[in-house]
Coordinates of C-alpha atoms in Angstrom, one line a residue:
M1 CA -36.2 45.0 19.9
A2 CA -38.7 42.7 18.2
I3 CA -39.2 42.8 14.5
I4 CA -42.3 44.9 14.0
K5 CA -43.0 45.2 10.3
S6 CA -45.7 46.8 8.1
V7 CA -46.8 45.0 4.9
K8 CA -48.9 46.6 2.2
G9 CA -49.6 49.6 4.5
L10 CA -50.9 47.3 7.3
T11 CA -49.1 47.9 10.6
P12 CA -49.3 46.0 13.9
K13 CA -51.2 47.6 16.7
F14 CA -50.8 46.8 20.4
G15 CA -52.4 47.6 23.7
K16 CA -50.8 48.6 27.0
E17 CA -48.0 46.7 28.8
C18 CA -47.3 44.2 26.0
Y19 CA -43.9 42.4 25.9
F20 CA -42.1 41.2 22.7
S21 CA -38.8 39.4 22.9
E22 CA -35.9 40.8 20.9
N23 CA -36.2 38.2 18.1
A24 CA -40.0 37.9 18.0
A25 CA -41.6 38.9 14.7
I26 CA -44.9 40.7 14.4
V27 CA -46.0 41.5 10.8
G28 CA -48.9 43.2 9.0
E29 CA -52.5 43.4 10.2
V30 CA -52.0 42.3 13.8
T31 CA -54.1 43.8 16.6
M32 CA -53.4 42.9 20.2
G33 CA -55.1 43.9 23.4
D34 CA -53.4 44.7 26.7
E35 CA -50.7 42.6 28.5
C36 CA -50.0 40.3 25.5
S37 CA -46.6 38.7 25.0
V38 CA -44.8 37.3 22.0
W39 CA -41.7 35.3 23.1
F40 CA -38.3 34.3 21.6
N41 CA -38.4 33.2 18.0
A42 CA -42.2 33.4 17.8
V43 CA -43.9 34.8 14.7
V44 CA -47.3 36.5 14.4
R45 CA -47.9 37.2 10.8
G46 CA -51.0 39.0 9.5
D47 CA -49.9 39.5 5.9
V48 CA -52.8 38.0 3.9
A49 CA -55.5 38.3 6.5
P50 CA -55.8 39.8 10.0
V51 CA -54.6 38.3 13.3
T52 CA -56.7 39.6 16.2
M53 CA -55.6 38.9 19.8
G54 CA -57.6 39.9 22.9
N55 CA -56.1 40.8 26.3
R56 CA -53.4 38.7 28.1
C57 CA -52.7 36.4 25.2
N58 CA -49.3 34.8 25.0
V59 CA -47.4 33.3 22.0
Q60 CA -44.6 31.3 23.4
D61 CA -41.1 30.5 22.1
G62 CA -40.9 29.3 18.5
A63 CA -44.7 29.4 17.9
V64 CA -46.2 30.6 14.7
V65 CA -49.6 32.4 14.3
H66 CA -50.6 32.9 10.6
V67 CA -53.6 33.2 8.4
T68 CA -54.9 32.1 5.0
N69 CA -55.8 34.3 2.1
R70 CA -59.5 34.1 1.2
V71 CA -60.0 31.6 4.0
G72 CA -59.9 33.9 7.0
P73 CA -58.3 35.4 9.9
T74 CA -56.9 34.1 13.1
I75 CA -58.9 35.2 16.1
M76 CA -57.7 34.8 19.7
E77 CA -60.0 35.9 22.4
D78 CA -58.8 37.0 25.9
D79 CA -56.4 34.8 28.0
V80 CA -55.3 32.5 25.2
T81 CA -52.0 30.6 25.5
I82 CA -50.1 29.3 22.5
G83 CA -47.4 26.9 23.8
H84 CA -43.8 26.5 22.6
N85 CA -43.4 25.6 18.9
A86 CA -47.2 25.4 18.3
T87 CA -48.7 26.5 15.0
V88 CA -52.1 28.1 14.8
H89 CA -53.4 28.9 11.3
A90 CA -56.6 30.8 10.2
C91 CA -58.6 29.5 13.2
T92 CA -60.6 30.8 16.2
L93 CA -59.4 30.3 19.7
R94 CA -62.0 31.1 22.3
R95 CA -61.4 32.7 25.7
G96 CA -58.9 31.0 28.0
C97 CA -58.0 28.1 25.8
L98 CA -54.5 26.5 25.8
I99 CA -52.8 25.2 22.7
G100 CA -50.1 22.8 23.9
M101 CA -46.4 22.7 22.9
G102 CA -45.9 21.5 19.4
A103 CA -49.6 21.3 18.6
T104 CA -51.1 22.4 15.3
V105 CA -54.5 24.0 14.8
L106 CA -55.5 24.3 11.1
D107 CA -57.8 26.5 9.0
N108 CA -61.4 27.1 10.1
A109 CA -61.0 25.1 13.3
E110 CA -62.5 26.5 16.5
V111 CA -61.2 25.8 20.0
G112 CA -63.8 26.4 22.7
I113 CA -63.7 28.4 25.9
G114 CA -61.2 27.0 28.4
S115 CA -60.3 24.0 26.2
V116 CA -56.9 22.4 25.9
V117 CA -55.3 21.1 22.8
A118 CA -52.7 18.6 24.1
A119 CA -49.0 18.9 23.2
G120 CA -48.2 17.5 19.8
A121 CA -51.9 17.3 18.7
L122 CA -53.1 18.0 15.2
V123 CA -56.5 19.7 15.0
L124 CA -57.7 19.3 11.4
G125 CA -59.2 22.1 9.5
G126 CA -62.9 22.7 10.3
T127 CA -62.8 20.9 13.6
K128 CA -65.0 22.3 16.4
I129 CA -63.8 21.7 19.9
G130 CA -66.4 22.4 22.6
D131 CA -66.0 24.5 25.7
H132 CA -63.8 23.0 28.5
E133 CA -62.7 19.9 26.4
I134 CA -59.3 18.3 26.2
W135 CA -58.3 17.0 22.7
G136 CA -55.2 15.2 21.8
G137 CA -53.6 12.9 19.2
V138 CA -53.1 12.9 15.4
P139 CA -55.6 13.7 14.3
A140 CA -56.9 15.2 17.5
K141 CA -59.9 13.6 19.2
F142 CA -61.9 14.3 22.4
I143 CA -60.2 12.9 25.5
K144 CA -62.0 14.3 28.5
M145 CA -63.3 17.5 30.1
T146 CA -61.0 20.0 31.8
H147 CA -61.2 20.8 35.5
E148 CA -62.0 24.3 36.6
D149 CA -59.6 27.0 35.5
Q150 CA -57.2 24.4 34.0
A151 CA -56.4 26.2 30.8
E152 CA -57.0 29.8 31.9
S153 CA -54.3 29.9 34.6
Y154 CA -51.5 29.8 32.0
A155 CA -52.4 33.2 30.7
R156 CA -52.1 34.7 34.1
H157 CA -48.7 33.2 34.6
Y158 CA -47.4 34.6 31.3
V159 CA -48.6 38.1 32.2
E160 CA -46.5 37.8 35.4
Y161 CA -43.5 36.4 33.5
S162 CA -43.7 39.3 30.9
K163 CA -43.5 41.8 33.7
W164 CA -40.1 40.4 34.8
Y165 CA -38.8 41.2 31.3
L166 CA -40.5 44.6 31.1
D167 CA -39.0 45.6 34.4
E168 CA -35.5 44.9 33.0
E169 CA -35.9 47.1 30.0

């Protein structure tokens, strides 16, 4: 079973049909919608500010979602995908965006609806990425626009994958 831990009286809350791998850690003031998933070795830690996740969000293997005291929460709207080994920290991720494998999104950054942060990219604090844009590099810069449903489809796949694991429990 995943590590689900309260801190300072703040306990994670989950919607329906969520899947958490056995070694995932979910700590503190974390609120998730329905059909979310947190995968192997991933950490969602709301100890000094809240983490709020909409419906159908997935935090893939080895990823870290955290917050910053007195800076703000991490907010993930519906259908957000956090790729393997990515780090998102005290930022806002709009509906249907994709944070690629090994990417980092820092404090007060905002990733727009249906946008993609490419694998390995570094989105500096305070950066605003527009809707349906692809950004990559270190530091991340605009590359091009996404094609229809490019980022949003990943969230649907991970809902399906999580059901494979839920059916085994």
